[in-house]
Tab-separated table of C-alpha atoms in Angstrom:
chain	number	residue	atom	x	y	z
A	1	UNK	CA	0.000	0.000	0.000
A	2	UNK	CA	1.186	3.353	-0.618
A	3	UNK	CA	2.177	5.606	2.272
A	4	UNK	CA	-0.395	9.414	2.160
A	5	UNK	CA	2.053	12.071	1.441
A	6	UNK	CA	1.260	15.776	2.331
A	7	UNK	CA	2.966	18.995	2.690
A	8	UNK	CA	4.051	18.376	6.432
A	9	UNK	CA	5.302	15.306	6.351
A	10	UNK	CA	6.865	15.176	2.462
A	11	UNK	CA	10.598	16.222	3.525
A	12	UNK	CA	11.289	13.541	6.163
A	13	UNK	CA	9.396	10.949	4.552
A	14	UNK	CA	11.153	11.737	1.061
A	15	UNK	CA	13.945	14.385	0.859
A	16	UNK	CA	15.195	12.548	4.166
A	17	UNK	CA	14.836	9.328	3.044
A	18	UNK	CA	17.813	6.817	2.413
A	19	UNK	CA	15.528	4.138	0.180
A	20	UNK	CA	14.760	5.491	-3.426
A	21	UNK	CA	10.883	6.902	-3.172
A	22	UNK	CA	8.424	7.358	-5.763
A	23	UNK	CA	5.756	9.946	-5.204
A	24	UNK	CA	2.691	9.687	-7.303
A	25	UNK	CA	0.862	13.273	-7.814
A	26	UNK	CA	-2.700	12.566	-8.024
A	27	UNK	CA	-6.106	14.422	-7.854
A	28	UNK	CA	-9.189	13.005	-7.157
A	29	UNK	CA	-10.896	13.737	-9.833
A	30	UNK	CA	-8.387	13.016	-12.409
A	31	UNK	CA	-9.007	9.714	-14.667
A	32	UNK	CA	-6.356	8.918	-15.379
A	33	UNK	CA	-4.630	9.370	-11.713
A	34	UNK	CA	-7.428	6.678	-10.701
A	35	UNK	CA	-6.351	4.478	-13.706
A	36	UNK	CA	-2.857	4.544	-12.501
A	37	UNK	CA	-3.618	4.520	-8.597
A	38	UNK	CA	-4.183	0.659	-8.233
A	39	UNK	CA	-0.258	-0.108	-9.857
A	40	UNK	CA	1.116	2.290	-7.183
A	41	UNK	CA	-0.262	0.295	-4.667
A	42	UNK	CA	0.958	-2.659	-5.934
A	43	UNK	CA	3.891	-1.484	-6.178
A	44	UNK	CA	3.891	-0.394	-2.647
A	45	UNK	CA	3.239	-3.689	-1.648
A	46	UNK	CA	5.607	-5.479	-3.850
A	47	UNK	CA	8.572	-2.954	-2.829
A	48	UNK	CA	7.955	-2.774	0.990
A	49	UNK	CA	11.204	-2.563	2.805
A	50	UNK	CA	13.294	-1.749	-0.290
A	51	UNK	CA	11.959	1.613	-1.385
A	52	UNK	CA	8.623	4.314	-0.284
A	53	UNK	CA	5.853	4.387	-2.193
A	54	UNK	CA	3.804	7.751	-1.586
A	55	UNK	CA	0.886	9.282	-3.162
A	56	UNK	CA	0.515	13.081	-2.594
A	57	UNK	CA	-2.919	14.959	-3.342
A	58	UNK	CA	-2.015	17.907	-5.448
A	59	UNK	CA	-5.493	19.548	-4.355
A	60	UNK	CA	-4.756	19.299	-0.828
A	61	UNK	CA	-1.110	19.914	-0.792
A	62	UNK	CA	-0.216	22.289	-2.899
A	63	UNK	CA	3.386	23.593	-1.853
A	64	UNK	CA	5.179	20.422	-2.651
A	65	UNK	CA	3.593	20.324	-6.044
A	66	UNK	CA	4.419	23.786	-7.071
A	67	UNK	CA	7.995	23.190	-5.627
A	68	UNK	CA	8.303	20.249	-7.848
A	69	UNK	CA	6.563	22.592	-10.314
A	70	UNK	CA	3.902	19.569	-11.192
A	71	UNK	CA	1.922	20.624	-14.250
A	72	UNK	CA	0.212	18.052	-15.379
A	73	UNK	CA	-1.290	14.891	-13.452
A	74	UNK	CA	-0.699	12.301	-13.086
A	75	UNK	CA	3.000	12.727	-12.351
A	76	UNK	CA	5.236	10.135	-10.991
A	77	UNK	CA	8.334	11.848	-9.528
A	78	UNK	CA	11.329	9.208	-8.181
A	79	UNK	CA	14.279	10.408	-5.806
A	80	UNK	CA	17.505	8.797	-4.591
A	81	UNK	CA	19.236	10.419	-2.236
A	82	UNK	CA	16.790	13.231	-1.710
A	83	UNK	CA	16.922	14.294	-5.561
A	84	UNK	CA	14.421	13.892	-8.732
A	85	UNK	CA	16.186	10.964	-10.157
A	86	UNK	CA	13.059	10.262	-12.582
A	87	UNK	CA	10.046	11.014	-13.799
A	88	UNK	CA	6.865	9.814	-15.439
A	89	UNK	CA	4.061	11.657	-17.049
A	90	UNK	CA	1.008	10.781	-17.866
A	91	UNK	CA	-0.589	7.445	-17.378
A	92	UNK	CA	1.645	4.385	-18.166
A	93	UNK	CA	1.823	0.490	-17.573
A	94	UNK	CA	2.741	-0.791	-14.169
A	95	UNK	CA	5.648	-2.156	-16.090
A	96	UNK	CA	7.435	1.162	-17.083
A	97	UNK	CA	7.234	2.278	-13.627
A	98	UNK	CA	8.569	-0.882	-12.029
A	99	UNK	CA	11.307	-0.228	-14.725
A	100	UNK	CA	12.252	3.336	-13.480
A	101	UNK	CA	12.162	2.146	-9.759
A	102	UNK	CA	14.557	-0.835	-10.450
A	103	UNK	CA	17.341	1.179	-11.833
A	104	UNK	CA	17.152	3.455	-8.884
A	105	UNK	CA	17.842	0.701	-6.505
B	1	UNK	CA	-19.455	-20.110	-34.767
B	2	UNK	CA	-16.744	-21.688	-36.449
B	3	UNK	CA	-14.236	-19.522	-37.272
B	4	UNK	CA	-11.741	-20.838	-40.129
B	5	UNK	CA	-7.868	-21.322	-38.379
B	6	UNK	CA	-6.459	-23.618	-41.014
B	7	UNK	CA	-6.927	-23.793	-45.035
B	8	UNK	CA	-8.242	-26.859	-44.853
B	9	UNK	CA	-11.202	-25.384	-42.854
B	10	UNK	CA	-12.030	-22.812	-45.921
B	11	UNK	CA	-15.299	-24.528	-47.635
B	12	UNK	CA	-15.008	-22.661	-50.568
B	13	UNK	CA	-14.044	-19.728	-51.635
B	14	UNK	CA	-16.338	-16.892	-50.761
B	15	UNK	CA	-16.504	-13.451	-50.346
B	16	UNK	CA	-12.478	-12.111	-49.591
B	17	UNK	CA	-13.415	-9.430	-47.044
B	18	UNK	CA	-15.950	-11.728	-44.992
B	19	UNK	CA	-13.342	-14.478	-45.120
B	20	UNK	CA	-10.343	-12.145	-43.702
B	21	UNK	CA	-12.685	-11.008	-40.737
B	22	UNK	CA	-13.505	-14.734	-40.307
B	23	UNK	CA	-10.089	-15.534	-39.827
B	24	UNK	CA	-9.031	-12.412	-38.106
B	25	UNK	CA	-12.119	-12.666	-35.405
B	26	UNK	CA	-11.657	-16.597	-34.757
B	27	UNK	CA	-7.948	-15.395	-33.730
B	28	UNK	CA	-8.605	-12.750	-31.991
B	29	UNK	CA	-11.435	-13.943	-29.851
B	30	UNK	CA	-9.585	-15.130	-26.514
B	31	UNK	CA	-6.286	-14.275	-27.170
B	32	UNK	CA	-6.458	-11.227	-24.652
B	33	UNK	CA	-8.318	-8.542	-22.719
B	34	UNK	CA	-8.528	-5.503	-21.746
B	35	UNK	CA	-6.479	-4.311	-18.509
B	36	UNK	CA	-8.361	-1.123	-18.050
B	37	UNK	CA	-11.724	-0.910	-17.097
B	38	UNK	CA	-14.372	2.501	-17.239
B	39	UNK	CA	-12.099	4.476	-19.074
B	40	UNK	CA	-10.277	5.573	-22.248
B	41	UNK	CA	-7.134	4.025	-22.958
B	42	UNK	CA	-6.049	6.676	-25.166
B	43	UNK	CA	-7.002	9.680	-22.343
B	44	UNK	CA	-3.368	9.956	-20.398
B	45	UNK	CA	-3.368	12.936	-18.611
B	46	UNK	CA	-4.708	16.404	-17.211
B	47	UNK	CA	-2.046	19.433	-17.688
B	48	UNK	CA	-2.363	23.045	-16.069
B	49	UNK	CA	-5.076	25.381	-19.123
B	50	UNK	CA	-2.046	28.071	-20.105
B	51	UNK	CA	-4.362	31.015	-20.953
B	52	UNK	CA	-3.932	31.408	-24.819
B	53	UNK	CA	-3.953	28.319	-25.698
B	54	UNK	CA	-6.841	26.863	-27.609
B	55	UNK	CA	-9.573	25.742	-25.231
B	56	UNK	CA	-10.366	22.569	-27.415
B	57	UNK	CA	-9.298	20.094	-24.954
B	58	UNK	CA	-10.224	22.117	-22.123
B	59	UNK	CA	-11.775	19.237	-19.185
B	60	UNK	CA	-14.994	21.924	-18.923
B	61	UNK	CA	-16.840	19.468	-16.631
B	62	UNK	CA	-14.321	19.151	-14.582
B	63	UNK	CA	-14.465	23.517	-14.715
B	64	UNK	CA	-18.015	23.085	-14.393
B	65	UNK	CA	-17.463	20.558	-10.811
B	66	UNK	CA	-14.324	22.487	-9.361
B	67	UNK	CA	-13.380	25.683	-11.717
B	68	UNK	CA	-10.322	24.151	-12.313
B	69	UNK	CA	-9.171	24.548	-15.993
B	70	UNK	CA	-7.362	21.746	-16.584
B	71	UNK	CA	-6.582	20.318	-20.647
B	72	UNK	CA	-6.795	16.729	-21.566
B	73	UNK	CA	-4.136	15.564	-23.138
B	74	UNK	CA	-4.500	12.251	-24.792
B	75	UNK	CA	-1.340	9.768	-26.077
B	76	UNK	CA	-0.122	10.006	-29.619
B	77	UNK	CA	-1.594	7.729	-31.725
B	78	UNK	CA	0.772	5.870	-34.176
B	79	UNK	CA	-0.038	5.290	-37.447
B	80	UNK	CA	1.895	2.874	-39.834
B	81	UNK	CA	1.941	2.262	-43.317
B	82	UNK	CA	2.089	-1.337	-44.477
B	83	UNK	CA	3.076	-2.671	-47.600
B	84	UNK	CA	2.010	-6.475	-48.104
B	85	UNK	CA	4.184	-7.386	-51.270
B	86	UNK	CA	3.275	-10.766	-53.012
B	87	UNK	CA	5.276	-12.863	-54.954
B	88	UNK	CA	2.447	-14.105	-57.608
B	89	UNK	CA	4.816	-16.225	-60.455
B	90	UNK	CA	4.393	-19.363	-61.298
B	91	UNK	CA	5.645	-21.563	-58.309
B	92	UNK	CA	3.114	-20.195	-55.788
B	93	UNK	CA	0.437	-21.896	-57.695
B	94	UNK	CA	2.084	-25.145	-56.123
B	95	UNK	CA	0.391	-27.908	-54.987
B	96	UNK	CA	-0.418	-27.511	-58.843
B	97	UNK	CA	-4.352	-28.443	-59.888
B	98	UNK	CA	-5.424	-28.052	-56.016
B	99	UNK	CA	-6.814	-25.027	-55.379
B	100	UNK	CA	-5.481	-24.431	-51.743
B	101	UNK	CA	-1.915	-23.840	-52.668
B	102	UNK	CA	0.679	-21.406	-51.446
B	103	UNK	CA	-1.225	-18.467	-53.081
B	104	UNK	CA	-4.307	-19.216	-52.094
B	105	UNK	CA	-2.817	-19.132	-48.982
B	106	UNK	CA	-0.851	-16.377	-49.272
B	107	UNK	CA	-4.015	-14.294	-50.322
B	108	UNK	CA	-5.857	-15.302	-47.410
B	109	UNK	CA	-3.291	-14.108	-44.853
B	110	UNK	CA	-2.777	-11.053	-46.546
B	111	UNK	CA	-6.762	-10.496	-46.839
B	112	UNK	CA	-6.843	-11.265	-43.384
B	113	UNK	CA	-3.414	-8.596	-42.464
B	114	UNK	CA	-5.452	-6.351	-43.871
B	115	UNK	CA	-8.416	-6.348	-42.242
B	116	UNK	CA	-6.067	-6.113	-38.959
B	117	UNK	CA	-4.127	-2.907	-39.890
B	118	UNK	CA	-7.820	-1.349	-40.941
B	119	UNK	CA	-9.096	-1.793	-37.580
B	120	UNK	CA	-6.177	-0.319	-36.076
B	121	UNK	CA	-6.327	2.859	-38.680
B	122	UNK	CA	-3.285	2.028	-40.287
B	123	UNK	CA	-2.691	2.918	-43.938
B	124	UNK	CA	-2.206	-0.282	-46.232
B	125	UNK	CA	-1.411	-0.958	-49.347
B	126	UNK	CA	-0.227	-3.671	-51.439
B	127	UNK	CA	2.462	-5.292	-54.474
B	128	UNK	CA	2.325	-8.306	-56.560
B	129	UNK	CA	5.234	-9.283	-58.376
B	130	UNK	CA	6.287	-12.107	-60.266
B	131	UNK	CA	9.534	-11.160	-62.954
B	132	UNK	CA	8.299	-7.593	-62.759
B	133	UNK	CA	5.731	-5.329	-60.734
B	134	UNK	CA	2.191	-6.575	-62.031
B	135	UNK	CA	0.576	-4.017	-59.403
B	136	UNK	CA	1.536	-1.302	-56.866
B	137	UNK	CA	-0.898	0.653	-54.599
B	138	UNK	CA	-0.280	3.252	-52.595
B	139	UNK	CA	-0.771	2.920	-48.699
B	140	UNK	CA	-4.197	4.167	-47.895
B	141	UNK	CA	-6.530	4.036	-45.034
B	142	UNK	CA	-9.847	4.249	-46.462
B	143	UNK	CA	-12.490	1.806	-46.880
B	144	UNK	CA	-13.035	1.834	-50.657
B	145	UNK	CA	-9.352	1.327	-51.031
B	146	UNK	CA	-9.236	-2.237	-48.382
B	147	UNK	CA	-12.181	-2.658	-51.211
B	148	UNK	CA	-9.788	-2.242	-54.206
B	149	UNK	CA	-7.329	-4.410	-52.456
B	150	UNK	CA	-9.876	-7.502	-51.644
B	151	UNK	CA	-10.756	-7.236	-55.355
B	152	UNK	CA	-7.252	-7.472	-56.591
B	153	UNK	CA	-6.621	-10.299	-54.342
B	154	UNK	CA	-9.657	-11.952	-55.473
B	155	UNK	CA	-8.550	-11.863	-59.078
B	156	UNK	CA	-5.166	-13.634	-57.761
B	157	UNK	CA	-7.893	-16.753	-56.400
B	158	UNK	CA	-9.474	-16.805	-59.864
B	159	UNK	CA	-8.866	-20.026	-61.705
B	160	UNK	CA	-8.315	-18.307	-65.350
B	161	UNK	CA	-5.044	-16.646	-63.309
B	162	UNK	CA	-3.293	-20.165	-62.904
B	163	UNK	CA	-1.302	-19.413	-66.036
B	164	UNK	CA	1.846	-21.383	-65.981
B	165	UNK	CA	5.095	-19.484	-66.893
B	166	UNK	CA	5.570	-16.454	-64.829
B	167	UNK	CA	9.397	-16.326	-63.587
B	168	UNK	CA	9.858	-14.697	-60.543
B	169	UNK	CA	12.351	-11.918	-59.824
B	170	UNK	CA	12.319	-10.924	-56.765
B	171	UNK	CA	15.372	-8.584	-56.162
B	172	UNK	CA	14.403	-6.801	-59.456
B	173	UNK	CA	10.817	-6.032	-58.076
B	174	UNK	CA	12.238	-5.625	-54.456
B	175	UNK	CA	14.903	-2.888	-55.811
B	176	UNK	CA	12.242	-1.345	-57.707
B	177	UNK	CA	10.089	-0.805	-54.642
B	178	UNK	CA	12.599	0.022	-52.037
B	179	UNK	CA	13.260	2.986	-54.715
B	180	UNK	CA	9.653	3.823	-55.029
B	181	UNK	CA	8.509	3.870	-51.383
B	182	UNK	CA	9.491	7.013	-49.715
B	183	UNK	CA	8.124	6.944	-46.759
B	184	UNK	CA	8.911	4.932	-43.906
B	185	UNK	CA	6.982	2.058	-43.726
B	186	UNK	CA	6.618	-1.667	-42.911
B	187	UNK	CA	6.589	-4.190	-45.481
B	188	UNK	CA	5.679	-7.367	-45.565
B	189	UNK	CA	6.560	-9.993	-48.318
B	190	UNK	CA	4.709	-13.271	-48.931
B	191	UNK	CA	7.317	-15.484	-50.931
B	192	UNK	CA	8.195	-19.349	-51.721
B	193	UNK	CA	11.820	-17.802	-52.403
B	194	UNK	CA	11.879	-20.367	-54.978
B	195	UNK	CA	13.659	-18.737	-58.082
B	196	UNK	CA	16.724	-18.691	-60.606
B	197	UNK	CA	18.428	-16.147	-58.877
B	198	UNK	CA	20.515	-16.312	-56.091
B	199	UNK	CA	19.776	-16.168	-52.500
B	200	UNK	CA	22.549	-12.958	-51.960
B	201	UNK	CA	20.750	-10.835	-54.943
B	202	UNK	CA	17.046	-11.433	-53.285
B	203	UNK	CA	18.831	-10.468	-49.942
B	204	UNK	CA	20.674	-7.716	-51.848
B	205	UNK	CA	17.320	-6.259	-52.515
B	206	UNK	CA	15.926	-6.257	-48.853
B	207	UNK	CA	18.921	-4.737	-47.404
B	208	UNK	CA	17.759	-1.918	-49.894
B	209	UNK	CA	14.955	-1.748	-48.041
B	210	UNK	CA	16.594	-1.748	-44.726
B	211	UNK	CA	18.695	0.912	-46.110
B	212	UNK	CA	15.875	2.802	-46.346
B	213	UNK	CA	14.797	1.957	-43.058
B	214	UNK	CA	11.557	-0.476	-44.122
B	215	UNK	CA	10.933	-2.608	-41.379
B	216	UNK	CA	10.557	-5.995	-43.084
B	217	UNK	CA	8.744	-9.222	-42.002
B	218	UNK	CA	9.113	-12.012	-44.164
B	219	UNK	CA	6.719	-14.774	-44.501
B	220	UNK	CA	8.662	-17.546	-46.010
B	221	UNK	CA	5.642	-20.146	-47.650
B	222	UNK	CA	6.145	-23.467	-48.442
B	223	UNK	CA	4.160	-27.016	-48.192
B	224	UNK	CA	6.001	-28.941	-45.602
B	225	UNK	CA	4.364	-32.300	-46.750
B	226	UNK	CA	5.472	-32.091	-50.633
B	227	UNK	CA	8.000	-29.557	-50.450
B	228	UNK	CA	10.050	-30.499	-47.451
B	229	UNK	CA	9.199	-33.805	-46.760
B	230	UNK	CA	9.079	-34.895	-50.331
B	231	UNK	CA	6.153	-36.941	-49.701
B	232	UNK	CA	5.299	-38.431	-52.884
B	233	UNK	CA	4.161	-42.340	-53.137
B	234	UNK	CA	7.298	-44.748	-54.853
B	235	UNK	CA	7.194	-45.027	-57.848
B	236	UNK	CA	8.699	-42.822	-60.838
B	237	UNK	CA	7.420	-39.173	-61.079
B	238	UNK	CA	7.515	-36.405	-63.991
B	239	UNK	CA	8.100	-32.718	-62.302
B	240	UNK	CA	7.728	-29.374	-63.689
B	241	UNK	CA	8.954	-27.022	-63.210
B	242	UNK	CA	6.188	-24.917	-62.895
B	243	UNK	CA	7.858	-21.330	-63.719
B	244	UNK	CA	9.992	-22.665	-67.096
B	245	UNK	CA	8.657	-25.920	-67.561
B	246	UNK	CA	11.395	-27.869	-67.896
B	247	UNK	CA	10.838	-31.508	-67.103
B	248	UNK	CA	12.355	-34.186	-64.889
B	249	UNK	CA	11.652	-37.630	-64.289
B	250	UNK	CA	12.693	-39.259	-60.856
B	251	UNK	CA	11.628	-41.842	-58.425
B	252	UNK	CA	11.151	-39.828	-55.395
B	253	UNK	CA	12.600	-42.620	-52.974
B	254	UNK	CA	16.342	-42.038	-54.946
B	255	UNK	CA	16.292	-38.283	-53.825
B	256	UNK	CA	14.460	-37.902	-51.073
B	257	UNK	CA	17.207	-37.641	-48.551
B	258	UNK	CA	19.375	-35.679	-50.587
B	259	UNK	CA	16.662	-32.960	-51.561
B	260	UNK	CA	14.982	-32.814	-48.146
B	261	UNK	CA	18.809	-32.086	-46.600
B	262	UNK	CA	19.310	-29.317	-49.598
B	263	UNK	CA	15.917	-27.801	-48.675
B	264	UNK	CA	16.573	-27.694	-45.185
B	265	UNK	CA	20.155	-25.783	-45.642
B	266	UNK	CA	18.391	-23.261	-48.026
B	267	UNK	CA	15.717	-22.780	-45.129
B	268	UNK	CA	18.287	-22.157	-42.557
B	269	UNK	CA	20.424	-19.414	-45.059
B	270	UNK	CA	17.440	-17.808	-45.499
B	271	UNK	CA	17.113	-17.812	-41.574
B	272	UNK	CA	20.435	-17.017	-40.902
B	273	UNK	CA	20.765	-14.189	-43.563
B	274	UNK	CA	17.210	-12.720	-42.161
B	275	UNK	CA	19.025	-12.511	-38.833
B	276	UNK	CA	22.108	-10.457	-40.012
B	277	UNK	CA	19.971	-8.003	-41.716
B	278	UNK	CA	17.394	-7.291	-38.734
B	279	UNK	CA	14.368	-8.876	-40.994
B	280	UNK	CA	11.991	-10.401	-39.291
B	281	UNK	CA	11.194	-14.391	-40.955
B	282	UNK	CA	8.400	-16.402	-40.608
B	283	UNK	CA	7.729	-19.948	-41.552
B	284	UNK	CA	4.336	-20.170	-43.055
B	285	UNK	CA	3.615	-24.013	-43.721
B	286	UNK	CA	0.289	-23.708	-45.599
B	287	UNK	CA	-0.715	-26.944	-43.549
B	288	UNK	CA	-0.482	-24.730	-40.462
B	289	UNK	CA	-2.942	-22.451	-38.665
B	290	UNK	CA	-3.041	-19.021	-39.873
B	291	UNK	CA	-2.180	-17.651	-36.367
B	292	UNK	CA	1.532	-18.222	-37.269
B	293	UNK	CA	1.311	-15.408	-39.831
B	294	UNK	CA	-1.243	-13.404	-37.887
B	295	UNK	CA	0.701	-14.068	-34.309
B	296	UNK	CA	4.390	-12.922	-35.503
B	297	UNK	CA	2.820	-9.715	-37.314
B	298	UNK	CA	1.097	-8.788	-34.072
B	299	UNK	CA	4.333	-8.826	-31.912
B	300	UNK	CA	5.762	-7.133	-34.381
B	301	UNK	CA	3.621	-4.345	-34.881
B	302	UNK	CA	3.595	-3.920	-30.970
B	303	UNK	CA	7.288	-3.614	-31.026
B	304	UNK	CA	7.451	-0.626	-33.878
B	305	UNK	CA	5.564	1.610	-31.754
C-alpha cells in the first residue's frame, strides 16, 4: 500500500529518506490518476522494505507540487538520495514504472 | 461459430473481405483482454489550461465541478503504413491443380493482415510481383481502397489466373520498390523464395529496403508435406517445373534424402541471412494455422511503436 504524502510530512518521509521513493501526484478527480492509482499500490506492496511508495494529493497539498513545479497529473516523480532521479508523465503500464524504480535501486 | 484457423477449414471460396474477418475474429477472440476498465485508454493525462492556448481540450466538466481549468491531453496515436508485397509467379500456384496452394494461402493471410491494420487505422497498401511489378498501390486508409485491395486479391484466387510461366524476380521487383517507397513504412513480403536467382541478390534487394529503413517481415511459404518432406508415393514421377517448364523424371525414394537435406540448408540461409539483416522471418507451412502469420505480425507491430 502506498504511504499518504502531504505537505508536512513530504521532507522527512522523502527528501530525508535513504531508500529510493516514488511519489505519485494525483487528484481526485483526475481519470487517469485513478487508472494509474491501483499499480502504485501494488507497487507499494511489492517494494515494501526496499523503497517508499507515496501518493501526494495535489489539491490538498499544494506547496510540494508547485515546488516540484507539477503541471500536469498524473506525475510520478522518483528520488535517490533526496533528488528527482526520474520522472513519469502521464498514465503508463505498471511495467514502465517498475522499470524506473529498479534502476534506482 | 466456427471460425476458419487452417486452409483446410475454408469450404469454398467466398466473399475475400468476410473471409479475412472470419479468420481475423476466430484469432482474436480469446487471445487477450482488456487491462483497463471505465475508461479511455487513449485519455493519459490532465495538464495546467495556459491562458492562450486553444480551449479545445479544455476538461470543462471538470471547470463546471471544481473551476479548475485543466486540458486533456490524450497519447499520440501511431499510425503505420504497411506494404504487403506478393510474390504471384508461377511456383506459388504449387500444390499444382489443387486449389489451396501457397497463393491461395498467401491471399488469405494477406486479406486477413489487412483487415487487422484497418481496424487499427493504419494505412495499407499492397504489391504483386512475379519477374516484374504486375501491381503497386499506394498505402491508404480508407475503406473503398481495403475494397480495391480484396478485389485485386480476389482476381489472384481466380482459376483463369493459374497461367503457368511467370518467372519470378524478386530482387528486381524488391529494388524497384525500395526505390519507389518514400516513406517509412513496414513491409511485408509473402514469398516461396523459390527462383533462378541467387539467394545474396534477393537479400541484396531487402537490405535496400533496410537501407531505407523499411521494417521488413518475411513470410517464407512453403508445403512442408510435398515440399520439405518430399512426400510423394514410390514409384517414378515427372516434375515441372512450374515457372519454365522444364521436365524431370525421378523416383522420389532415390532423392528424397538428398533434396529434403538441400531444402533444409536453403531454409536455414534464409534464416540465418534474415538474422544479419534485422528482418523479421516467418515460416508459413500452408498446412499450419493461420495464427503463425497473424501471431508474428502482431508482436511485431507492438514492437514498432
Amino acid at each position: 500500500m502506498a504511504i499518504e504524502l502531504t505537505d508536512a510530512n513530504f521532507e522527512e518521509l522523502v527528501v530525508k529518506s535513504d531508500k529510493p521513493v516514488i511519489v505519485d501526484f494525483w487528484a481526485e478527480w483526475c481519470g487517469p490518476c485513478r487508472m494509474i492509482a491501483p499499480f502504485i499500490n501494488e507497487i507499494g506492496a511489492e517494494f515494501e522494505g526496499k523503497a517508499v511508495v507515496g501518493k501526494l494529493d495535489v489539491d490538498a497539498n499544494n506547496g510540494v507540487a508547485v515546488k516540484y513545479g507539477i503541471r500536469n497529473i498524473p506525475t510520478v516523480l522518483f528520488f535517490k538520495n533526496g533528488q528527482v532521479a526520474d520522472k513519469q508523465v502521464g498514465a503508463c503500464q505498471k511495467k514502465a514504472l517498475v522499470e524506473k524504480l529498479e534502476k534506482l535501486l | 461459430m466456427l471460425f476458419p484457423d487452417k486452409l483446410e477449414d475454408i469450404a469454398s471460396f467466398a466473399n475475400l473481405e468476410l473471409l479475412s474477418k472470419q479468420v481475423v475474429e476466430g484469432f482474436i477472440t480469446g487471445l487477450h483482454k482488456s487491462p483497463f476498465h471505465g475508461f479511455s485508454v487513449e485519455f493519459a493525462e490532465h495538464r495546467l489550461y495556459n491562458p492562450g492556448e486553444s480551449t479545445r481540450f479544455v476538461d470543462w466538466k471538470l471547470f463546471a465541478r471544481s473551476e479548475k481549468l485543466f486540458v486533456k491531453r490524450f497519447e499520440e496515436e501511431t499510425n503505420l503504413r504497411a506494404n504487403l508485397i506478393l510474390d504471384i509467379s508461377s511456383s506459388m500456384l504449387f500444390p499444382h491443380n489443387e486449389k489451396k496452394n501457397k497463393l491461395y494461402f498467401s491471399v488469405i493471410c494477406a486479406a486477413a493482415l489487412i483487415h487487422m491494420l484497418r481496424n487499427q487505422r493504419d494505412a495499407v497498401g499492397i504489391s504483386l510481383f512475379d519477374n516484374e511489378i504486375r501491381l503497386k498501390t499506394g498505402a491508404r486508409i480508407s475503406a473503398v481502397h481495403s475494397k480495391w485491395l480484396y478485389g485485386e486479391l480476389e482476381k489472384l484466387v481466380d482459376p483463369q489466373f493459374s497461367a503457368l510461366k511467370r518467372e519470378t524476380k524478386a530482387s528486381e521487383a524488391i529494388h524497384v520498390l525500395a526505390e519507389s517507397t518514400h516513406r517509412r513504412s513496414l513491409t511485408i513480403l509473402f514469398s516461396d523464395f523459390i527462383s533462378h536467382e541467387s539467394i545474396s541478390d534477393i537479400f541484396s534487394a531487402l537490405q535496400h529496403l533496410r537501407f531505407k529503413k523499411h521494417d521488413v517481415i518475411v513470410f517464407h511459404v512453403f508445403d512442408s508435406k510435398f515440399e520439405m518432406d518430399f512426400d510423394y508415393s514410390n514409384r517414378p514421377h515427372r516434375f515441372i517445373d512450374m515457372e519454365s517448364e522444364e521436365e524431370l523424371k525421378l523416383n522420389p525414394n532415390e532423392i528424397r534424402e538428398f533434396y529434403s537435406k538441400k531444402m533444409k540448408e536453403y531454409k536455414e540461409d534464409l534464416i540465418f541471412r534474415c538474422g544479419q539483416n534485422q528482418i523479421d522471418i516467418v515460416e508459413a507451412d500452408i498446412n499450419k494455422s493461420f495464427s503463425q502469420i497473424l501471431m508474428p505480425f502482431i508482436i511485431k507491430r507492438a514492437r514498432l511503436y
